[in-house]
Amino acid sequence: ARNEAVKANKLKSQFMQNMSHEIRTPLNAIVGFSDMLADQSIPTDDNEKEEFAKLIHTNSNILTTLINDILDISIFETGTYKLIFEKISVSKLCMQATDSVQNLVPKGVKLKCIIPNEDIILNTDELRVQQLLTNFLTNACKYTEKGSITLAYERTENNIIFSVTDTGCGISPENADRIFQRFEKLNPFKQGSGLGLNICQHIAELLHGEVKLDTQYTKGSRFLFIHPIE
């Protein structure tokens, strides 16, 4: 019991350190650029105003994502989240996921969505599957500076296997399990809470599926989400 209490206290301290830094960074940017836009004494042209507005929008999205991650972890921990199942087109799910991250794709990187000729209707929680795929794609955008990011899916006998493949820096096989741990960030200089992949794991478990890193792929990273058909 004492060891568990020490571990919980350590996790709480780690959480506070991570969040204090991650939340302050976009918040300071939002306040700073808003002040510059509001200050009439600072000469700014239309291009600068447009750039400031884009930066405010980007950092607002970052802050929203951080807060949503914190709220999601809280819900999953308490076990109070209830899945809402409905029949959804898998092709539609994938197209919506890629559309949602278009503004995050770095210049020089091509975002692709490969959809089979035959569409599949899946009985699942659309919101959570969308969230999981978006998290995968957002991570790929962070770590891919050239090449491509591809969302695809295929049907096996019992599962739908979603994949997000990038040509980024890649992840070593020894970190394949570590990256799904809470607050884990292999690159501390990248923006984020370190909760995204852990949330993906929670969602997959709720749907009786599995998420994992494809350690056989060596040209970047490939994340897999295995969703049971039944």
Coordinates of C-alpha atoms in Angstrom, one line a residue:
A1 CA 0.0 0.0 0.0
R2 CA 2.9 2.4 0.8
N3 CA 4.6 1.6 -2.5
E4 CA 1.3 2.3 -4.3
A5 CA 0.9 5.6 -2.5
V6 CA 4.5 6.7 -3.3
K7 CA 3.9 5.7 -7.0
A8 CA 0.6 7.7 -7.1
N9 CA 2.3 10.7 -5.5
K10 CA 5.1 10.5 -8.1
L11 CA 2.6 10.3 -10.9
K12 CA 0.7 13.3 -9.6
S13 CA 3.9 15.4 -9.3
Q14 CA 4.9 14.3 -12.8
F15 CA 1.5 15.3 -14.1
M16 CA 1.6 18.7 -12.5
Q17 CA 5.1 19.4 -13.9
N18 CA 4.1 18.3 -17.4
M19 CA 0.8 20.2 -17.4
S20 CA 2.1 23.4 -15.9
H21 CA 4.7 23.7 -18.8
E22 CA 2.4 22.4 -21.6
I23 CA -0.5 24.7 -20.7
R24 CA 1.6 27.8 -20.1
T25 CA 3.3 27.6 -23.5
P26 CA 0.1 28.0 -25.7
L27 CA -1.6 30.2 -23.1
N28 CA 1.3 32.7 -23.2
A29 CA 1.3 32.7 -27.0
I30 CA -2.5 33.4 -27.1
V31 CA -2.2 36.2 -24.5
G32 CA 0.9 37.7 -26.1
F33 CA -0.4 37.8 -29.7
S34 CA -3.8 39.0 -28.6
D35 CA -2.2 41.9 -26.8
M36 CA -0.2 42.8 -29.9
L37 CA -3.4 42.8 -32.0
A38 CA -5.2 44.9 -29.5
D39 CA -2.4 47.4 -28.9
Q40 CA -3.0 50.3 -31.4
S41 CA 0.4 51.8 -30.6
I42 CA 2.1 48.8 -32.3
P43 CA 2.2 49.3 -36.1
T44 CA 1.1 46.1 -37.9
D45 CA 0.1 45.4 -41.5
D46 CA -2.6 43.0 -42.7
N47 CA -0.1 40.2 -43.3
E48 CA 1.2 40.4 -39.7
K49 CA -2.4 40.5 -38.3
E50 CA -3.2 37.4 -40.3
E51 CA -0.1 35.7 -39.0
F52 CA -0.9 36.6 -35.4
A53 CA -4.5 35.3 -35.9
K54 CA -3.2 32.0 -37.2
L55 CA -0.8 31.6 -34.3
I56 CA -3.7 32.4 -31.8
H57 CA -5.9 29.8 -33.6
T58 CA -3.1 27.2 -33.6
N59 CA -2.3 27.6 -29.9
S60 CA -6.0 27.7 -29.0
N61 CA -6.3 24.3 -30.6
I62 CA -3.2 23.0 -28.7
L63 CA -4.7 24.2 -25.4
T64 CA -8.1 22.7 -26.2
T65 CA -6.4 19.3 -27.0
L66 CA -4.5 19.4 -23.7
I67 CA -7.6 20.1 -21.7
N68 CA -9.6 17.4 -23.5
D69 CA -6.8 14.9 -22.9
I70 CA -6.9 15.6 -19.2
L71 CA -10.7 15.3 -19.0
D72 CA -10.6 12.0 -21.0
I73 CA -8.1 10.4 -18.8
S74 CA -10.2 11.4 -15.8
I75 CA -13.3 9.8 -17.4
F76 CA -11.4 6.6 -18.3
E77 CA -9.9 6.3 -14.8
T78 CA -13.3 6.5 -13.1
G79 CA -14.8 4.1 -15.5
T80 CA -17.8 6.3 -16.1
Y81 CA -17.6 6.6 -19.9
K82 CA -20.3 4.8 -21.8
L83 CA -19.8 3.8 -25.4
I84 CA -22.4 4.8 -27.9
F85 CA -22.6 2.2 -30.7
E86 CA -23.9 2.9 -34.2
K87 CA -23.3 1.6 -37.7
I88 CA -20.7 3.7 -39.4
S89 CA -19.0 3.7 -42.8
V90 CA -15.3 2.9 -42.2
S91 CA -14.4 4.9 -45.4
K92 CA -16.2 7.9 -44.0
L93 CA -14.4 7.6 -40.6
C94 CA -11.0 7.6 -42.4
M95 CA -11.8 10.6 -44.6
Q96 CA -13.1 12.6 -41.7
A97 CA -10.0 11.8 -39.7
T98 CA -7.6 13.0 -42.5
D99 CA -9.7 16.1 -43.1
S100 CA -9.5 17.1 -39.4
V101 CA -5.6 17.2 -39.5
Q102 CA -5.1 18.9 -42.8
N103 CA -4.0 22.1 -41.2
L104 CA -1.3 20.2 -39.1
V105 CA 0.5 18.6 -42.0
P106 CA 4.0 20.1 -42.5
K107 CA 5.0 21.7 -45.8
G108 CA 6.5 19.1 -48.1
V109 CA 4.6 16.2 -46.5
K110 CA 1.8 14.5 -48.4
L111 CA -1.3 13.3 -46.4
K112 CA -3.0 10.3 -48.0
C113 CA -6.1 8.2 -47.2
I114 CA -6.1 4.9 -48.9
I115 CA -9.6 3.4 -49.1
P116 CA -10.5 -0.1 -50.5
N117 CA -13.1 -0.3 -53.3
E118 CA -15.5 -2.1 -51.0
D119 CA -16.7 0.0 -48.1
I120 CA -17.3 -1.7 -44.7
I121 CA -20.0 -0.8 -42.2
L122 CA -18.8 -1.1 -38.6
N123 CA -20.8 -1.1 -35.4
T124 CA -18.7 1.1 -33.1
D125 CA -18.5 4.3 -31.2
E126 CA -17.8 6.8 -34.0
L127 CA -16.5 9.6 -31.7
R128 CA -13.9 7.5 -30.0
V129 CA -12.7 5.8 -33.2
Q130 CA -12.4 9.2 -34.8
Q131 CA -10.4 10.5 -31.7
L132 CA -8.0 7.5 -31.8
L133 CA -7.3 7.9 -35.6
T134 CA -6.9 11.7 -35.2
N135 CA -4.4 11.1 -32.3
F136 CA -2.4 8.8 -34.5
L137 CA -2.4 11.3 -37.4
T138 CA -1.5 14.2 -35.1
N139 CA 1.5 12.4 -33.8
A140 CA 2.6 11.5 -37.4
C141 CA 2.4 15.2 -38.3
K142 CA 4.6 16.2 -35.3
Y143 CA 7.4 13.8 -36.2
T144 CA 7.3 13.8 -40.1
E145 CA 9.3 16.5 -41.8
K146 CA 9.3 15.1 -45.4
G147 CA 7.7 12.3 -47.3
S148 CA 4.2 11.2 -46.5
I149 CA 1.6 10.2 -43.9
T150 CA -0.9 7.5 -44.9
L151 CA -4.1 6.4 -43.2
A152 CA -5.4 3.0 -44.5
Y153 CA -7.5 0.1 -43.4
E154 CA -8.0 -3.6 -44.3
R155 CA -10.4 -6.3 -43.3
T156 CA -9.2 -9.6 -42.0
E157 CA -11.5 -12.5 -41.0
N158 CA -12.4 -11.1 -37.6
N159 CA -11.0 -7.5 -37.5
I160 CA -10.7 -4.2 -39.2
I161 CA -7.0 -3.1 -39.1
F162 CA -6.5 0.6 -39.3
S163 CA -2.9 1.8 -39.9
V164 CA -1.2 5.2 -39.9
T165 CA 2.2 5.1 -41.6
D166 CA 4.7 7.9 -41.8
T167 CA 8.2 8.6 -43.1
G168 CA 9.3 10.4 -40.0
C169 CA 12.0 9.8 -37.5
G170 CA 10.7 6.4 -36.4
I171 CA 10.6 4.7 -33.0
S172 CA 13.0 2.0 -31.9
P173 CA 11.4 -1.5 -31.1
E174 CA 12.5 -1.3 -27.5
N175 CA 10.2 1.7 -27.0
A176 CA 7.2 0.0 -28.6
D177 CA 5.4 -0.5 -25.3
R178 CA 6.9 2.5 -23.5
I179 CA 5.3 5.0 -25.9
F180 CA 1.8 4.0 -24.7
Q181 CA 2.5 4.8 -21.1
R182 CA 1.0 7.9 -19.5
F183 CA 3.1 11.1 -19.9
E184 CA 5.6 9.3 -22.0
K185 CA 7.3 11.6 -24.6
L186 CA 10.3 10.4 -26.5
N187 CA 11.1 13.9 -27.6
P188 CA 10.6 16.3 -24.7
F189 CA 10.9 19.3 -27.0
K190 CA 7.7 18.4 -29.0
Q191 CA 4.4 20.0 -27.9
G192 CA 1.9 17.7 -26.2
S193 CA 0.8 16.2 -22.9
G194 CA 2.2 12.7 -23.4
L195 CA -1.4 11.4 -22.9
G196 CA -2.5 10.9 -26.5
L197 CA -1.2 7.4 -27.1
N198 CA -2.3 6.3 -23.6
I199 CA -5.8 7.6 -24.4
C200 CA -5.7 5.6 -27.7
Q201 CA -4.9 2.5 -25.7
H202 CA -7.8 3.1 -23.3
I203 CA -10.2 3.6 -26.3
A204 CA -9.0 0.4 -28.0
E205 CA -9.5 -1.6 -24.8
L206 CA -13.1 -0.2 -24.4
L207 CA -13.8 -1.4 -27.9
H208 CA -12.2 -4.8 -27.2
G209 CA -9.5 -4.0 -29.6
E210 CA -5.8 -3.3 -29.6
V211 CA -3.3 -0.6 -30.5
K212 CA 0.4 -1.2 -31.2
L213 CA 3.5 -0.1 -33.0
D214 CA 4.4 -2.1 -36.1
T215 CA 8.1 -2.9 -35.2
Q216 CA 8.6 -4.5 -38.6
Y217 CA 8.3 -1.2 -40.4
T218 CA 11.6 0.7 -40.5
K219 CA 11.0 3.7 -42.8
G220 CA 9.4 5.8 -40.1
S221 CA 6.5 4.7 -37.8
R222 CA 3.4 2.7 -38.4
F223 CA 0.7 2.5 -35.7
L224 CA -2.0 -0.1 -35.9
F225 CA -5.5 -0.1 -34.4
I226 CA -7.1 -3.5 -34.5
H227 CA -10.9 -3.2 -34.1
P228 CA -13.0 -6.4 -33.9
I229 CA -15.8 -6.7 -36.5
E230 CA -18.1 -8.3 -33.9

